[in-house]
Amino acid sequence: MKKTLINLTLLAALSTSVFAQKPAGNLSPVDYINPLMGTQSKPDLSNGNTYPAIALPWGMNFWTPQTGKMGSGWQYTYDADKIRGFKQTHQPSPWMNDYGQFAIMPMTGHLNVSQDGRQSWFSHKTEIVKPYYYSVYLADHDVTTEITTTERTAQFRFTFPKSDSSFIVIDAFDKGSHIKIIPKENKIVGYSTKFASGPLKNFRNYFVIYVDKPFNLTRVYKDTVLAGDSLSVTTDHALAAIGFKTTKGEKVGMRVSSSFISLEQAELSLQREQGQDSFDVTKQKGRDTWNKTLSRVTVEGGNIDQIRTFYSCMYRMLFFPNKLYEIDKNNKIVHWSPYNGKTEPGYMFAGTGFWDTFRALYPFLNLVYPSINKEMQEGLINDYKEGGWLPEWSSPGYSDVMVGNNSASVVAEAYLKGLRGYDISTLYQALLHDANNEGPRAAGRRGVEYYNKLGYVPYNVKINENAARTLEYAYDDFAIYQLGKALHRPASETDVYKKRSMNYRNLFDPSTGLMRGKNEDGTFQSPFNPFKWGDAFTEGNSWHYTWSVFHDVQGLINLMGGKKQFVTKLDSVFSLPPTFDDSYYHFVIHEIREMQIAGMGQYAHGNQPIQHMIYLYNYAGEPWKTQYWARETMNKLYKATPDGYCGDEDNGQTSAWYVFSAMGFYPVCPASGQYVLGAPLFSKMTISLENGKKIVINAPKNSASNKYLNSLNYNGKVYDNTWLSHSALQQGAVLNFDMSATPNKQRGTKAEDVPYSLSTDK
């Protein structure tokens, strides 16, 4: 039933217990998104560490207003009050910083191209932020800037005042750049070579800019020093300015395109993606693309804040990894290779860390958008062929951060969940290669000789975060084992990885019931403080990493002495105080602070290692606790506001947790092919699969109080399992959840109801 906008206002005012109404009015999914969610962040406290990305899903180029100084990872922060430019960005996170960047800034009055000289006060009151469109009033210059984008190009529209001194500044940034003005064509070309994570060979981000108004003034600069009468400059930091007279309200349009390959390729993309489209046509096409992509998942019921949060999280999930590939004059897919510096055929993606995203982001792609993940898998083949390794963090090449060999999960899961039509044999060989070798810049496995010999990476051999590496390698070995079986590899080969996947047991300390670093001689490291962050673990402590046995939770239950002891340990995560030991870092890192202030004990949802832990109650016969804590976390730690996350959003992973949890299930073990049940957030959700089938999730009694699952009907039959099969869901499904205010402590408690564990695999 259609609602009016008045209904929406009323709906926003109602309590969270109202679930019966549909989100309506004339709003489309994209209208619910707040791209500023998570932007009120800083290095010592992250509420998301996001920026408003104006782009298309998985687009090659993003644009954002730049409030931070050149080179700052915090390129846009909500608390800032001045804009220095509008920046093309490929930044996956402030900690990774950026590459392929340059900025554009309009101004009036006295021409000053420096960052501080050209900046302007602005207010969020005059800011319009959509995924496909951005507008802001620059008070110092009396100019309104508008931006809209395609995958590789953008259009700007500047509304100037009456002025004899109106300008546009182009900043190609430092570390080596070039700019040339071509007045006869109203054109500026150039390139930037600035990147944060390398080394990169022959890296250039070429840009082409056309302005729809002739230039009365042309200047190029070396840093802020005017380069004489020249129209071209190549230097450490190249800038340019063009100027003209404008009348009050005059709109000046600009078309921008860039390429990692050449100026000619940038021109080609501009013509292909914009043609003669006006600003408003490009804007509408962008809106349509977002709505088409988002509409694969539709929600009904819930309150307006929940709907906004859901789609704002989906927006974040549809950016990274982003396309690094381009389409040449022969309509062939090509890319600049960050590994050899050459233009190569085929797909390439960049800007993601598998340590974060293997957990839920890639499972979401495999469920809802498998075709884009097929392109990503082909991109991984090219990573391996051109660089010799699979990336564990690409930004855009091999980045030396985080731990684990989680490319194994990303590769194995895609094939196990049905992706076909690419060279899986090469990818499988890449997994075997990387699992048995230590590569450059976090590729492969650091400490692999110890791991393969001892069954763990020792604490006392000067390899940091050793326990975390061991636990993640064990899961990665499981993923390789699963893929090897699916490819009908000989048992003599796959059994090696099956055996190694049990290596998690080597770090379990029976005296504490927790995972603990172990020395080369087989003794546990001592003294042991389970609240100590870092050291043997990665951005967490033993209370967070003990649960990192994704593939064999039953095995972990056995180690802890049974289900009762396991549940008690899970409960302790929430009941313990937020005690911490920061001595490894020598200061309170932001992840520690975010756990401390969340009010959920030792549960550190703002970082990835523990995010699956809530769903583990299902394995131990108390699934209602999963239902309670999942709803509690969604309600307490997420909101579509500038401070709306409880830690780093991290390339879609923290958002993916929310979206999956709102669906009512979560991929605890991506390579198992199962999802572990929670309880849905909305009264109805429809997932339209690429194969034409639909997953319909009905929970008509859902409310703030009715958070528990009383019973589940799956395609017309009573369903007592606490897991769902990916392959079965692909055939289409209708899931009818009967929700209740009190937990059903009988449903899903039998041994045959629980999700997959390797220990019980027959």
XYZ file of C-alpha atoms in Angstrom, residues 428 451 473-485 490-505 551-552 756-762:
40
model
C 43.770 -23.827 -6.964
C 53.493 -23.892 10.808
C 45.919 -20.587 8.505
C 43.993 -23.541 9.965
C 40.711 -22.226 8.556
C 42.417 -21.401 5.259
C 43.656 -25.004 5.100
C 40.069 -26.148 5.540
C 39.042 -23.981 2.588
C 41.793 -25.531 0.441
C 40.709 -28.996 1.559
C 37.102 -28.304 0.596
C 38.061 -26.931 -2.809
C 40.447 -29.806 -3.465
C 37.678 -32.291 -2.770
C 43.679 -37.017 -4.838
C 43.182 -37.708 -1.147
C 46.938 -37.789 -0.665
C 46.915 -34.086 -1.531
C 43.743 -32.904 0.181
C 44.280 -34.866 3.397
C 47.358 -32.749 4.114
C 45.149 -29.678 4.376
C 42.446 -31.498 6.292
C 45.029 -32.463 8.868
C 46.479 -28.947 9.035
C 43.001 -27.483 9.503
C 43.028 -29.097 12.946
C 46.100 -27.098 13.970
C 43.897 -24.749 15.981
C 43.955 -27.436 18.689
C 35.167 -24.729 10.366
C 35.107 -26.875 13.501
C 28.548 -28.087 10.051
C 31.720 -28.882 11.947
C 34.665 -30.774 10.498
C 34.894 -32.998 13.580
C 31.444 -34.428 12.874
C 31.824 -34.575 9.080
C 31.082 -38.058 7.848
